[in-house]
CSV table of C-alpha atoms and ligand atoms in Angstrom, one decimal:
chain,number,residue,atom,x,y,z
A,1,MET,CA,194.8,82.1,67.0
A,2,THR,CA,197.0,85.2,67.3
A,3,LYS,CA,197.1,87.3,70.4
A,4,CYS,CA,195.5,90.1,68.4
A,5,MET,CA,192.6,87.8,67.1
A,6,ARG,CA,191.9,86.7,70.6
A,7,PHE,CA,191.7,90.3,71.8
A,8,ALA,CA,189.4,91.2,68.8
A,9,ILE,CA,187.0,88.4,69.7
A,10,LEU,CA,187.0,89.3,73.5
A,11,PHE,CA,186.3,92.9,72.5
A,12,ALA,CA,183.4,91.9,70.2
A,13,LEU,CA,182.0,89.7,73.0
A,14,LEU,CA,182.3,92.5,75.4
A,15,MET,CA,180.4,94.8,72.9
A,16,VAL,CA,177.5,92.3,72.6
A,17,LEU,CA,177.2,91.8,76.1
A,18,SER,CA,177.1,95.5,77.0
A,19,VAL,CA,174.7,96.3,74.1
A,20,SER,CA,172.3,93.7,75.4
A,21,HIS,CA,172.7,95.0,78.9
A,22,PHE,CA,171.9,98.5,77.6
A,23,VAL,CA,168.8,97.2,75.7
A,24,GLN,CA,167.7,95.3,78.9
A,25,ALA,CA,168.2,98.5,80.9
A,26,GLN,CA,166.3,100.6,78.4
A,27,ALA,CA,163.4,98.2,78.4
A,28,ALA,CA,163.4,98.1,82.3
A,29,THR,CA,163.3,101.9,82.4
A,30,SER,CA,160.6,102.3,79.9
A,31,GLU,CA,158.6,99.7,81.8
A,32,ALA,CA,159.1,101.5,85.0
A,33,LYS,CA,158.0,104.8,83.4
A,34,LEU,CA,154.7,103.9,81.8
A,35,SER,CA,152.5,106.6,83.2
A,36,VAL,CA,149.1,105.6,84.8
A,37,HIS,CA,147.6,108.8,83.4
A,38,TRP,CA,145.6,108.3,80.1
A,39,GLU,CA,146.4,111.8,79.1
A,40,GLU,CA,150.1,111.5,79.6
A,41,LEU,CA,150.6,108.3,77.4
A,42,THR,CA,151.6,108.4,73.8
A,43,ALA,CA,149.3,106.3,71.4
A,44,SER,CA,151.8,103.4,71.4
A,45,ASP,CA,152.4,103.7,75.2
A,46,PHE,CA,148.7,103.6,75.7
A,47,ARG,CA,148.5,100.3,73.8
A,48,GLU,CA,151.2,99.0,76.2
A,49,GLY,CA,149.3,100.4,79.2
A,50,ILE,CA,146.1,98.5,78.2
A,51,HIS,CA,148.1,95.3,77.8
A,52,ARG,CA,150.0,95.9,81.2
A,53,SER,CA,146.7,96.6,83.0
A,54,GLN,CA,145.0,93.6,81.4
A,55,GLY,CA,142.2,96.0,80.1
A,56,THR,CA,141.6,97.4,83.7
A,57,CYS,CA,140.9,101.1,83.7
A,58,LEU,CA,139.9,103.6,86.5
A,59,LEU,CA,137.4,106.2,86.2
A,60,PRO,CA,137.8,108.4,89.3
A,61,PHE,CA,134.5,110.4,89.8
A,62,GLY,CA,134.4,113.6,91.5
A,63,ILE,CA,132.1,116.7,91.7
A,64,LEU,CA,132.2,120.5,91.8
A,65,GLU,CA,130.4,121.7,94.9
A,66,LYS,CA,130.7,123.7,98.0
A,67,HIS,CA,132.6,121.9,100.8
A,68,GLY,CA,131.9,123.8,104.0
A,69,PRO,CA,133.5,127.2,104.5
A,70,HIS,CA,137.1,125.9,104.3
A,71,LEU,CA,137.7,123.3,101.6
A,72,PRO,CA,137.9,123.9,97.8
A,73,LEU,CA,134.8,123.1,95.4
A,74,GLY,CA,136.9,120.3,93.8
A,75,THR,CA,137.6,118.5,97.1
A,76,ASP,CA,136.0,115.2,95.9
A,77,LEU,CA,137.8,115.3,92.6
A,78,LEU,CA,141.2,116.1,94.2
A,79,ASP,CA,140.9,113.5,96.9
A,80,VAL,CA,139.6,110.6,94.6
A,81,ARG,CA,142.3,111.3,91.9
A,82,TYR,CA,145.0,111.2,94.6
A,83,ALA,CA,143.7,107.9,95.8
A,84,ALA,CA,143.2,106.5,92.3
A,85,LEU,CA,146.5,107.5,91.0
A,86,HIS,CA,148.4,106.1,93.9
A,87,ALA,CA,146.7,102.9,93.9
A,88,ALA,CA,147.3,102.5,90.1
A,89,GLU,CA,150.9,103.0,90.8
A,90,GLN,CA,150.8,100.2,93.3
A,91,GLU,CA,148.8,97.9,90.9
A,92,TYR,CA,149.1,99.2,87.3
A,93,ALA,CA,145.8,100.4,85.8
A,94,VAL,CA,145.2,103.3,83.2
A,95,VAL,CA,143.4,106.1,84.9
A,96,PHE,CA,140.9,108.3,82.9
A,97,PRO,CA,141.3,112.1,83.1
A,98,GLU,CA,139.4,114.5,85.4
A,99,TYR,CA,135.6,113.5,85.5
A,100,TYR,CA,133.2,115.5,87.6
A,101,PHE,CA,129.7,115.3,85.8
A,102,GLY,CA,127.8,113.7,88.6
A,103,GLN,CA,124.6,114.0,90.8
A,104,ILE,CA,124.7,117.3,92.7
A,105,ALA,CA,121.2,118.9,92.4
A,106,GLU,CA,121.0,119.3,96.2
A,107,ALA,CA,123.8,121.9,96.2
A,108,ARG,CA,122.5,124.1,93.4
A,109,HIS,CA,121.8,126.9,95.9
A,110,GLU,CA,125.6,127.2,96.6
A,111,PRO,CA,128.2,129.1,94.6
A,112,GLY,CA,130.4,127.1,92.3
A,113,THR,CA,128.2,124.1,92.0
A,114,VAL,CA,128.1,122.4,88.5
A,115,ALA,CA,124.9,120.4,88.3
A,116,TYR,CA,124.3,118.6,85.0
A,117,SER,CA,120.8,117.2,84.2
A,118,ARG,CA,119.9,113.6,84.9
A,119,GLU,CA,119.7,112.8,81.2
A,120,MET,CA,123.3,114.4,80.7
A,121,GLN,CA,124.9,112.5,83.7
A,122,LEU,CA,123.6,109.2,82.4
A,123,ALA,CA,124.4,109.8,78.7
A,124,LEU,CA,127.8,111.2,79.3
A,125,LEU,CA,128.8,108.4,81.7
A,126,GLN,CA,127.6,105.8,79.3
A,127,GLU,CA,129.5,107.3,76.3
A,128,THR,CA,132.5,107.7,78.4
A,129,THR,CA,132.5,104.0,79.5
A,130,ASP,CA,131.6,103.0,76.0
A,131,GLU,CA,134.6,104.9,74.6
A,132,MET,CA,136.9,103.6,77.3
A,133,ALA,CA,135.7,100.0,76.3
A,134,ARG,CA,136.2,100.7,72.5
A,135,ASN,CA,139.9,101.5,73.5
A,136,GLY,CA,140.5,98.2,75.3
A,137,CYS,CA,139.2,99.0,78.8
A,138,LYS,CA,137.0,95.8,79.2
A,139,LYS,CA,137.1,96.3,82.9
A,140,VAL,CA,136.0,99.8,84.0
A,141,VAL,CA,136.3,100.6,87.6
A,142,ILE,CA,134.4,103.8,88.6
A,143,VAL,CA,136.0,105.0,91.7
A,144,ASN,CA,133.4,107.2,93.4
A,145,GLY,CA,134.6,110.2,95.3
A,146,HIS,CA,131.3,111.9,95.9
A,147,GLY,CA,128.5,111.0,98.3
A,148,GLY,CA,125.8,112.4,95.9
A,149,ASN,CA,126.6,109.7,93.4
A,150,GLU,CA,125.7,106.8,95.7
A,151,SER,CA,122.3,106.1,94.1
A,152,LEU,CA,123.4,107.2,90.5
A,153,LEU,CA,126.2,104.6,90.3
A,154,PRO,CA,124.6,101.3,91.2
A,155,PHE,CA,121.7,102.5,88.9
A,156,PHE,CA,124.2,103.1,86.1
A,157,ALA,CA,125.9,99.6,86.7
A,158,GLN,CA,122.5,97.8,86.9
A,159,SER,CA,121.3,99.4,83.6
A,160,GLN,CA,124.3,97.8,81.8
A,161,LEU,CA,122.0,94.8,81.6
A,162,ASP,CA,119.5,96.6,79.3
A,163,LYS,CA,121.6,95.7,76.3
A,164,PRO,CA,124.8,93.9,75.5
A,165,HIS,CA,128.1,95.5,76.3
A,166,ASP,CA,131.5,93.9,75.8
A,167,TYR,CA,132.8,95.2,79.1
A,168,VAL,CA,132.1,95.2,82.8
A,169,VAL,CA,131.4,98.2,84.9
A,170,TYR,CA,132.7,97.8,88.5
A,171,ILE,CA,131.8,100.3,91.2
A,172,PHE,CA,134.2,101.0,94.1
A,173,ASP,CA,132.4,103.3,96.5
A,174,ARG,CA,134.3,103.5,99.9
A,175,ARG,CA,136.4,106.4,101.1
A,176,SER,CA,137.0,105.8,104.7
A,177,PRO,CA,137.3,102.5,106.8
A,178,GLU,CA,134.6,101.5,109.2
A,179,SER,CA,136.9,101.7,112.2
A,180,GLY,CA,140.6,101.8,113.2
A,181,GLY,CA,143.3,104.5,113.1
A,182,PRO,CA,143.4,107.6,115.3
A,183,ALA,CA,140.2,108.1,117.5
A,184,LYS,CA,137.7,110.4,115.9
A,185,LYS,CA,136.5,113.6,117.9
A,186,THR,CA,133.2,114.1,116.0
A,187,SER,CA,130.1,112.0,115.4
A,188,VAL,CA,128.4,113.9,112.5
A,189,ASP,CA,131.1,113.6,109.7
A,190,MET,CA,129.4,113.4,106.3
A,191,HIS,CA,130.5,116.3,104.3
A,192,ALA,CA,133.7,118.5,104.7
A,193,GLY,CA,133.8,117.3,108.3
A,194,GLU,CA,136.7,115.6,110.2
A,195,SER,CA,137.4,112.8,107.9
A,196,GLU,CA,137.2,114.6,104.5
A,197,THR,CA,139.1,117.7,105.9
A,198,SER,CA,141.7,115.3,107.3
A,199,LYS,CA,142.1,113.5,103.9
A,200,MET,CA,142.6,117.0,102.0
A,201,MET,CA,145.4,117.7,104.5
A,202,ILE,CA,147.2,114.8,102.8
A,203,SER,CA,146.1,115.2,99.2
A,204,ARG,CA,146.1,119.0,98.8
A,205,PRO,CA,147.1,120.7,102.1
A,206,ASP,CA,147.7,123.9,100.2
A,207,THR,CA,143.9,124.4,99.6
A,208,VAL,CA,142.7,123.7,103.1
A,209,HIS,CA,141.7,126.8,105.2
A,210,LEU,CA,141.4,125.1,108.6
A,211,GLU,CA,140.9,128.5,110.4
A,212,ARG,CA,137.7,129.0,108.5
A,213,ALA,CA,136.1,125.6,109.4
A,214,THR,CA,134.1,127.0,112.3
A,215,ASN,CA,132.8,130.1,110.4
A,216,GLU,CA,129.6,128.1,109.6
A,217,SER,CA,127.7,125.5,111.3
A,218,GLY,CA,127.8,121.8,110.0
A,219,ALA,CA,125.4,120.7,112.8
A,220,ASP,CA,122.4,118.4,111.8
A,221,GLN,CA,119.4,120.8,111.8
A,222,HIS,CA,116.8,117.9,111.8
A,223,ARG,CA,114.2,120.1,110.0
A,224,GLN,CA,112.1,117.2,108.6
A,225,ASN,CA,109.9,115.0,110.7
A,226,LEU,CA,109.4,111.8,108.7
A,227,PRO,CA,109.8,108.1,109.5
A,228,GLU,CA,113.4,107.0,108.8
A,229,ASP,CA,112.3,104.7,105.9
A,230,VAL,CA,110.7,107.6,103.8
A,231,TYR,CA,112.9,109.3,101.3
A,232,THR,CA,112.7,112.7,99.8
A,233,GLY,CA,115.1,114.5,97.7
A,234,ILE,CA,115.1,117.5,100.0
A,235,TRP,CA,116.4,115.4,103.1
A,236,TRP,CA,119.9,116.6,102.8
A,237,TYR,CA,119.0,120.3,102.6
A,238,ALA,CA,116.6,119.8,105.5
A,239,ARG,CA,119.4,118.5,107.7
A,240,PHE,CA,122.5,120.4,106.3
A,241,PRO,CA,121.4,123.7,104.5
A,242,ASN,CA,125.0,125.1,104.7
A,243,HIS,CA,126.2,122.2,102.6
A,244,TYR,CA,128.4,121.2,105.4
A,245,SER,CA,128.1,118.3,107.7
A,246,GLY,CA,130.4,117.8,110.6
A,247,ASP,CA,133.3,120.0,111.9
A,248,GLY,CA,136.2,120.3,109.9
A,249,SER,CA,138.2,122.0,112.5
A,250,ALA,CA,138.7,118.5,114.3
A,251,ALA,CA,140.8,117.3,111.3
A,252,THR,CA,144.4,116.1,111.8
A,253,ARG,CA,147.0,115.0,109.4
A,254,GLU,CA,147.2,111.8,111.2
A,255,LEU,CA,143.7,110.7,110.6
A,256,GLY,CA,144.1,112.0,107.1
A,257,LYS,CA,147.2,109.7,106.6
A,258,TYR,CA,145.4,106.6,108.1
A,259,GLN,CA,142.3,107.1,105.9
A,260,MET,CA,144.1,107.9,102.7
A,261,ASP,CA,146.6,105.0,103.1
A,262,TRP,CA,143.5,102.8,103.7
A,263,TRP,CA,141.7,104.0,100.7
A,264,ILE,CA,144.8,103.6,98.5
A,265,ASP,CA,145.5,100.1,99.7
A,266,THR,CA,141.9,98.9,99.4
A,267,LEU,CA,141.6,100.3,96.1
A,268,ALA,CA,144.9,98.5,94.9
A,269,LYS,CA,143.4,95.4,96.3
A,270,THR,CA,140.3,96.0,94.2
A,271,ILE,CA,142.3,96.5,91.1
A,272,ARG,CA,144.0,93.2,91.7
A,273,ALA,CA,140.6,91.4,92.2
A,274,VAL,CA,139.1,93.0,89.2
A,275,LYS,CA,142.1,91.9,87.1
A,276,SER,CA,141.6,88.4,88.1
A,277,ASP,CA,137.8,88.3,87.7
A,278,GLU,CA,137.1,86.1,84.7
A,279,VAL,CA,133.5,85.4,85.8
A,280,SER,CA,131.6,88.6,85.4
A,281,LEU,CA,131.9,89.1,81.7
A,282,LYS,CA,131.2,85.5,80.9
A,283,LEU,CA,128.0,85.6,83.0
A,284,GLN,CA,127.0,88.9,81.3
A,285,ASN,CA,127.4,87.3,77.9
A,286,GLU,CA,125.3,84.2,79.0
A,287,PHE,CA,122.7,86.6,80.4
A,288,TYR,CA,122.6,88.8,77.2
A,289,GLU,CA,122.2,85.7,75.1
A,290,LYS,CA,119.4,84.1,77.3
A,291,SER,CA,117.6,87.4,77.6
A,292,LYS,CA,117.0,87.3,73.7
A,293,HIS,CA,114.7,84.3,74.2
A,294,PRO,CA,113.4,84.2,77.8
A,295,LEU,CA,110.9,81.4,77.1
A,296,ASP,CA,113.7,79.0,76.5
A,297,THR,CA,115.3,79.7,80.0
A,298,GLN,CA,115.1,76.6,82.2
A,299,PRO,CA,115.7,76.6,85.9
B,1,ZN,ZN1,133.1,115.7,99.4
Protein backbone atom coordinates (compact mmCIF):
# COMPACT_ATOMS: atom_id res chain seq x y z
CA MET A 1 0.00 0.00 0.00
CA THR A 2 1.40 3.33 -0.99
CA LYS A 3 1.59 6.22 1.42
CA CYS A 4 -0.96 8.03 -0.72
CA MET A 5 -3.45 5.11 -0.57
CA ARG A 6 -3.04 4.81 3.21
CA PHE A 7 -3.77 8.51 3.50
CA ALA A 8 -6.88 8.15 1.28
CA ILE A 9 -8.20 5.29 3.44
CA LEU A 10 -7.53 7.21 6.64
CA PHE A 11 -9.28 10.26 5.17
CA ALA A 12 -12.33 8.18 4.14
CA LEU A 13 -12.53 6.63 7.62
CA LEU A 14 -12.39 10.04 9.25
CA MET A 15 -15.18 11.25 6.94
CA VAL A 16 -17.41 8.28 7.85
CA LEU A 17 -16.78 8.82 11.55
CA SER A 18 -17.48 12.53 11.44
CA VAL A 19 -20.64 12.06 9.32
CA SER A 20 -22.02 9.48 11.74
CA HIS A 21 -21.09 11.76 14.63
CA PHE A 22 -22.94 14.59 12.87
CA VAL A 23 -26.02 12.39 12.31
CA GLN A 24 -26.01 11.33 15.97
CA ALA A 25 -25.65 14.92 17.10
CA GLN A 26 -28.56 15.94 14.84
CA ALA A 27 -30.72 13.14 16.28
CA ALA A 28 -29.82 14.18 19.83
CA THR A 29 -30.70 17.82 19.14
CA SER A 30 -34.02 17.01 17.47
CA GLU A 31 -34.81 14.67 20.39
CA ALA A 32 -34.01 17.43 22.86
CA LYS A 33 -36.00 19.99 20.88
CA LEU A 34 -39.33 18.17 20.59
CA SER A 35 -41.86 20.66 21.98
CA VAL A 36 -44.37 19.63 24.64
CA HIS A 37 -46.91 22.05 23.09
CA TRP A 38 -49.42 20.23 20.85
CA GLU A 39 -49.81 23.35 18.67
CA GLU A 40 -46.06 23.83 18.14
CA LEU A 41 -45.39 20.33 16.76
CA THR A 42 -45.38 19.56 13.03
CA ALA A 43 -47.56 16.62 12.01
CA SER A 44 -44.60 14.24 11.90
CA ASP A 45 -43.14 15.61 15.15
CA PHE A 46 -46.58 15.09 16.70
CA ARG A 47 -46.33 11.39 15.77
CA GLU A 48 -42.91 11.30 17.49
CA GLY A 49 -44.35 13.19 20.51
CA ILE A 50 -47.13 10.63 20.97
CA HIS A 51 -44.56 7.84 20.70
CA ARG A 52 -42.22 9.48 23.19
CA SER A 53 -45.02 10.25 25.66
CA GLN A 54 -46.33 6.66 25.35
CA GLY A 55 -49.72 8.14 24.45
CA THR A 56 -49.84 10.29 27.60
CA CYS A 57 -51.28 13.76 27.03
CA LEU A 58 -52.17 16.58 29.40
CA LEU A 59 -55.29 18.70 29.20
CA PRO A 60 -54.65 21.67 31.52
CA PHE A 61 -58.08 23.02 32.44
CA GLY A 62 -58.45 26.71 33.31
CA ILE A 63 -61.33 29.22 33.39
CA LEU A 64 -62.07 32.90 32.78
CA GLU A 65 -63.44 34.47 35.98
CA LYS A 66 -62.80 37.35 38.35
CA HIS A 67 -59.89 36.72 40.72
CA GLY A 68 -60.27 39.33 43.47
CA PRO A 69 -59.42 42.95 42.73
CA HIS A 70 -55.78 42.23 41.86
CA LEU A 71 -55.39 39.12 39.65
CA PRO A 72 -56.26 38.62 35.97
CA LEU A 73 -59.37 36.80 34.72
CA GLY A 74 -57.23 34.00 33.31
CA THR A 75 -55.36 33.27 36.57
CA ASP A 76 -56.34 29.59 36.71
CA LEU A 77 -55.49 29.07 33.04
CA LEU A 78 -52.12 30.84 33.34
CA ASP A 79 -51.15 28.96 36.51
CA VAL A 80 -52.24 25.51 35.38
CA ARG A 81 -50.48 25.85 32.03
CA TYR A 82 -47.28 26.99 33.76
CA ALA A 83 -47.36 23.93 36.00
CA ALA A 84 -48.35 21.50 33.22
CA LEU A 85 -45.78 22.72 30.68
CA HIS A 86 -42.95 22.56 33.23
CA ALA A 87 -44.02 19.11 34.42
CA ALA A 88 -44.18 17.83 30.83
CA GLU A 89 -40.67 19.12 30.26
CA GLN A 90 -39.51 17.04 33.24
CA GLU A 91 -41.46 13.96 32.13
CA TYR A 92 -42.39 14.18 28.46
CA ALA A 93 -46.09 14.46 27.62
CA VAL A 94 -47.97 16.28 24.86
CA VAL A 95 -49.86 19.28 26.28
CA PHE A 96 -53.19 20.30 24.70
CA PRO A 97 -53.67 24.03 23.90
CA GLU A 98 -55.55 26.55 26.05
CA TYR A 99 -58.80 25.08 27.43
CA TYR A 100 -61.12 27.09 29.67
CA PHE A 101 -64.66 25.81 29.02
CA GLY A 102 -65.53 24.74 32.55
CA GLN A 103 -68.05 25.23 35.34
CA ILE A 104 -68.24 28.82 36.58
CA ALA A 105 -71.97 29.62 36.91
CA GLU A 106 -71.33 31.13 40.35
CA ALA A 107 -69.35 34.06 38.89
CA ARG A 108 -71.81 35.12 36.20
CA HIS A 109 -72.47 38.34 38.14
CA GLU A 110 -68.85 39.49 37.71
CA PRO A 111 -67.30 41.14 34.61
CA GLY A 112 -65.28 38.96 32.24
CA THR A 113 -66.66 35.58 33.33
CA VAL A 114 -67.25 33.12 30.48
CA ALA A 115 -69.73 30.50 31.69
CA TYR A 116 -70.78 27.86 29.17
CA SER A 117 -73.96 25.84 29.70
CA ARG A 118 -73.84 22.49 31.48
CA GLU A 119 -74.59 20.62 28.21
CA MET A 120 -71.85 22.49 26.35
CA GLN A 121 -69.24 21.86 29.07
CA LEU A 122 -69.81 18.11 29.02
CA ALA A 123 -70.18 17.80 25.25
CA LEU A 124 -67.07 19.86 24.50
CA LEU A 125 -64.96 18.03 27.06
CA GLN A 126 -66.09 14.65 25.69
CA GLU A 127 -65.38 15.63 22.11
CA THR A 128 -62.02 17.07 23.13
CA THR A 129 -60.84 13.92 24.93
CA ASP A 130 -62.31 11.77 22.11
CA GLU A 131 -60.32 13.77 19.55
CA MET A 132 -57.18 13.57 21.68
CA ALA A 133 -57.59 9.79 21.88
CA ARG A 134 -58.25 9.48 18.15
CA ASN A 135 -54.85 11.12 17.72
CA GLY A 136 -53.12 8.59 19.95
CA CYS A 137 -53.59 10.08 23.42
CA LYS A 138 -54.81 6.86 25.05
CA LYS A 139 -54.04 8.31 28.47
CA VAL A 140 -55.60 11.74 28.93
CA VAL A 141 -54.62 13.50 32.14
CA ILE A 142 -56.97 16.41 32.88
CA VAL A 143 -54.95 18.79 35.05
CA ASN A 144 -57.48 20.91 36.90
CA GLY A 145 -56.57 24.53 37.63
CA HIS A 146 -60.01 25.73 38.75
CA GLY A 147 -61.89 25.02 41.98
CA GLY A 148 -65.31 25.29 40.29
CA ASN A 149 -64.51 22.15 38.26
CA GLU A 150 -64.15 19.94 41.32
CA SER A 151 -67.57 18.35 40.88
CA LEU A 152 -67.62 18.42 37.08
CA LEU A 153 -64.42 16.45 36.53
CA PRO A 154 -65.03 13.39 38.72
CA PHE A 155 -68.53 13.22 37.18
CA PHE A 156 -67.01 13.40 33.70
CA ALA A 157 -64.49 10.66 34.52
CA GLN A 158 -67.19 8.48 36.07
CA SER A 159 -69.46 8.88 33.05
CA GLN A 160 -66.75 7.38 30.81
CA LEU A 161 -68.13 4.05 31.94
CA ASP A 162 -71.46 4.68 30.21
CA LYS A 163 -70.15 3.36 26.90
CA PRO A 164 -66.84 1.93 25.66
CA HIS A 165 -63.86 4.24 25.14
CA ASP A 166 -60.44 3.08 23.98
CA TYR A 167 -58.67 5.47 26.35
CA VAL A 168 -58.54 6.36 30.02
CA VAL A 169 -59.35 9.75 31.57
CA TYR A 170 -57.21 10.55 34.61
CA ILE A 171 -57.98 13.59 36.78
CA PHE A 172 -55.22 15.39 38.64
CA ASP A 173 -56.79 17.95 40.94
CA ARG A 174 -54.29 19.32 43.47
CA ARG A 175 -52.68 22.73 43.24
CA SER A 176 -51.13 23.25 46.67
CA PRO A 177 -49.48 20.93 49.19
CA GLU A 178 -51.31 20.13 52.43
CA SER A 179 -48.45 21.47 54.50
CA GLY A 180 -44.79 22.47 54.45
CA GLY A 181 -42.93 25.46 53.04
CA PRO A 182 -43.01 29.05 54.28
CA ALA A 183 -45.57 29.58 57.08
CA LYS A 184 -48.89 30.96 55.82
CA LYS A 185 -50.29 34.15 57.32
CA THR A 186 -53.98 33.66 56.46
CA SER A 187 -56.51 30.93 57.23
CA VAL A 188 -59.22 31.72 54.63
CA ASP A 189 -57.41 31.14 51.32
CA MET A 190 -59.72 29.67 48.69
CA HIS A 191 -59.72 32.08 45.77
CA ALA A 192 -57.26 34.83 44.79
CA GLY A 193 -55.91 34.65 48.35
CA GLU A 194 -52.41 34.14 49.73
CA SER A 195 -51.65 30.87 47.89
CA GLU A 196 -53.05 31.68 44.47
CA THR A 197 -51.59 35.18 44.43
CA SER A 198 -48.19 33.76 45.49
CA LYS A 199 -48.24 31.24 42.62
CA MET A 200 -49.10 33.99 40.14
CA MET A 201 -46.02 35.89 41.37
CA ILE A 202 -44.06 32.96 39.90
CA SER A 203 -46.03 32.13 36.75
CA ARG A 204 -47.01 35.65 35.58
CA PRO A 205 -45.73 38.34 38.00
CA ASP A 206 -46.38 41.02 35.36
CA THR A 207 -50.17 40.49 35.74
CA VAL A 208 -50.31 40.76 39.56
CA HIS A 209 -51.46 44.09 41.06
CA LEU A 210 -50.56 43.40 44.68
CA GLU A 211 -51.28 46.98 45.75
CA ARG A 212 -54.98 46.46 44.85
CA ALA A 213 -55.39 43.26 46.87
CA THR A 214 -57.00 45.04 49.84
CA ASN A 215 -59.38 47.17 47.74
CA GLU A 216 -62.12 44.58 48.35
CA SER A 217 -62.91 42.18 51.15
CA GLY A 218 -62.22 38.47 50.70
CA ALA A 219 -63.59 37.64 54.16
CA ASP A 220 -66.10 34.83 54.69
CA GLN A 221 -69.49 36.56 55.08
CA HIS A 222 -71.33 33.49 56.44
CA ARG A 223 -74.68 34.59 54.98
CA GLN A 224 -76.30 31.13 54.96
CA ASN A 225 -77.36 29.24 58.07
CA LEU A 226 -77.62 25.57 57.11
CA PRO A 227 -76.09 22.37 58.52
CA GLU A 228 -72.66 21.65 56.97
CA ASP A 229 -73.84 18.56 55.11
CA VAL A 230 -76.54 20.42 53.16
CA TYR A 231 -75.39 21.64 49.74
CA THR A 232 -76.83 24.50 47.67
CA GLY A 233 -75.44 26.05 44.49
CA ILE A 234 -75.55 29.52 46.07
CA TRP A 235 -73.17 28.60 48.95
CA TRP A 236 -70.17 30.28 47.38
CA TYR A 237 -72.00 33.55 46.64
CA ALA A 238 -73.41 33.45 50.16
CA ARG A 239 -69.91 33.29 51.63
CA PHE A 240 -67.80 35.23 49.10
CA PRO A 241 -69.99 37.65 47.10
CA ASN A 242 -66.96 39.58 45.77
CA HIS A 243 -65.64 36.38 44.19
CA TYR A 244 -62.62 36.75 46.42
CA SER A 245 -61.74 34.42 49.29
CA GLY A 246 -58.76 35.29 51.45
CA ASP A 247 -56.25 38.12 51.36
CA GLY A 248 -53.94 38.33 48.37
CA SER A 249 -51.81 41.04 50.02
CA ALA A 250 -50.25 38.31 52.21
CA ALA A 251 -48.68 36.69 49.13
CA THR A 252 -44.93 36.21 48.76
CA ARG A 253 -42.68 34.92 45.99
CA GLU A 254 -41.20 32.40 48.48
CA LEU A 255 -44.57 30.78 49.11
CA GLY A 256 -45.33 30.89 45.39
CA LYS A 257 -42.06 29.17 44.50
CA TYR A 258 -42.60 26.47 47.11
CA GLN A 259 -46.16 25.75 45.96
CA MET A 260 -45.40 25.95 42.25
CA ASP A 261 -42.38 23.62 42.58
CA TRP A 262 -44.55 21.20 44.54
CA TRP A 263 -47.26 21.35 41.86
CA ILE A 264 -44.78 20.75 39.02
CA ASP A 265 -42.94 17.90 40.80
CA THR A 266 -46.15 16.18 41.89
CA LEU A 267 -47.58 16.44 38.40
CA ALA A 268 -44.35 15.08 36.85
CA LYS A 269 -44.58 12.09 39.22
CA THR A 270 -48.23 11.67 38.22
CA ILE A 271 -47.30 11.61 34.51
CA ARG A 272 -44.72 8.90 35.29
CA ALA A 273 -47.31 6.86 37.22
CA VAL A 274 -49.88 7.21 34.41
CA LYS A 275 -47.32 6.10 31.82
CA SER A 276 -46.64 2.92 33.74
CA ASP A 277 -50.33 2.20 34.44
CA GLU A 278 -51.19 -0.90 32.43
CA VAL A 279 -54.19 -1.85 34.55
CA SER A 280 -56.86 0.82 34.04
CA LEU A 281 -57.50 0.34 30.31
CA LYS A 282 -57.46 -3.44 30.70
CA LEU A 283 -60.05 -3.26 33.51
CA GLN A 284 -62.15 -0.77 31.56
CA ASN A 285 -62.28 -3.15 28.59
CA GLU A 286 -63.15 -6.08 30.86
CA PHE A 287 -65.89 -3.94 32.43
CA TYR A 288 -67.35 -2.79 29.08
CA GLU A 289 -67.46 -6.40 27.89
CA LYS A 290 -69.15 -7.69 31.05
CA SER A 291 -71.62 -4.80 31.11
CA LYS A 292 -73.02 -6.01 27.76
CA HIS A 293 -74.42 -9.14 29.50
CA PRO A 294 -74.72 -8.49 33.26
CA LEU A 295 -76.63 -11.72 33.93
CA ASP A 296 -73.46 -13.68 33.15
CA THR A 297 -71.43 -11.80 35.77
CA GLN A 298 -70.34 -14.14 38.53
CA PRO A 299 -68.86 -13.09 41.88
ZN1 LIG B 1 -58.30 30.58 40.69
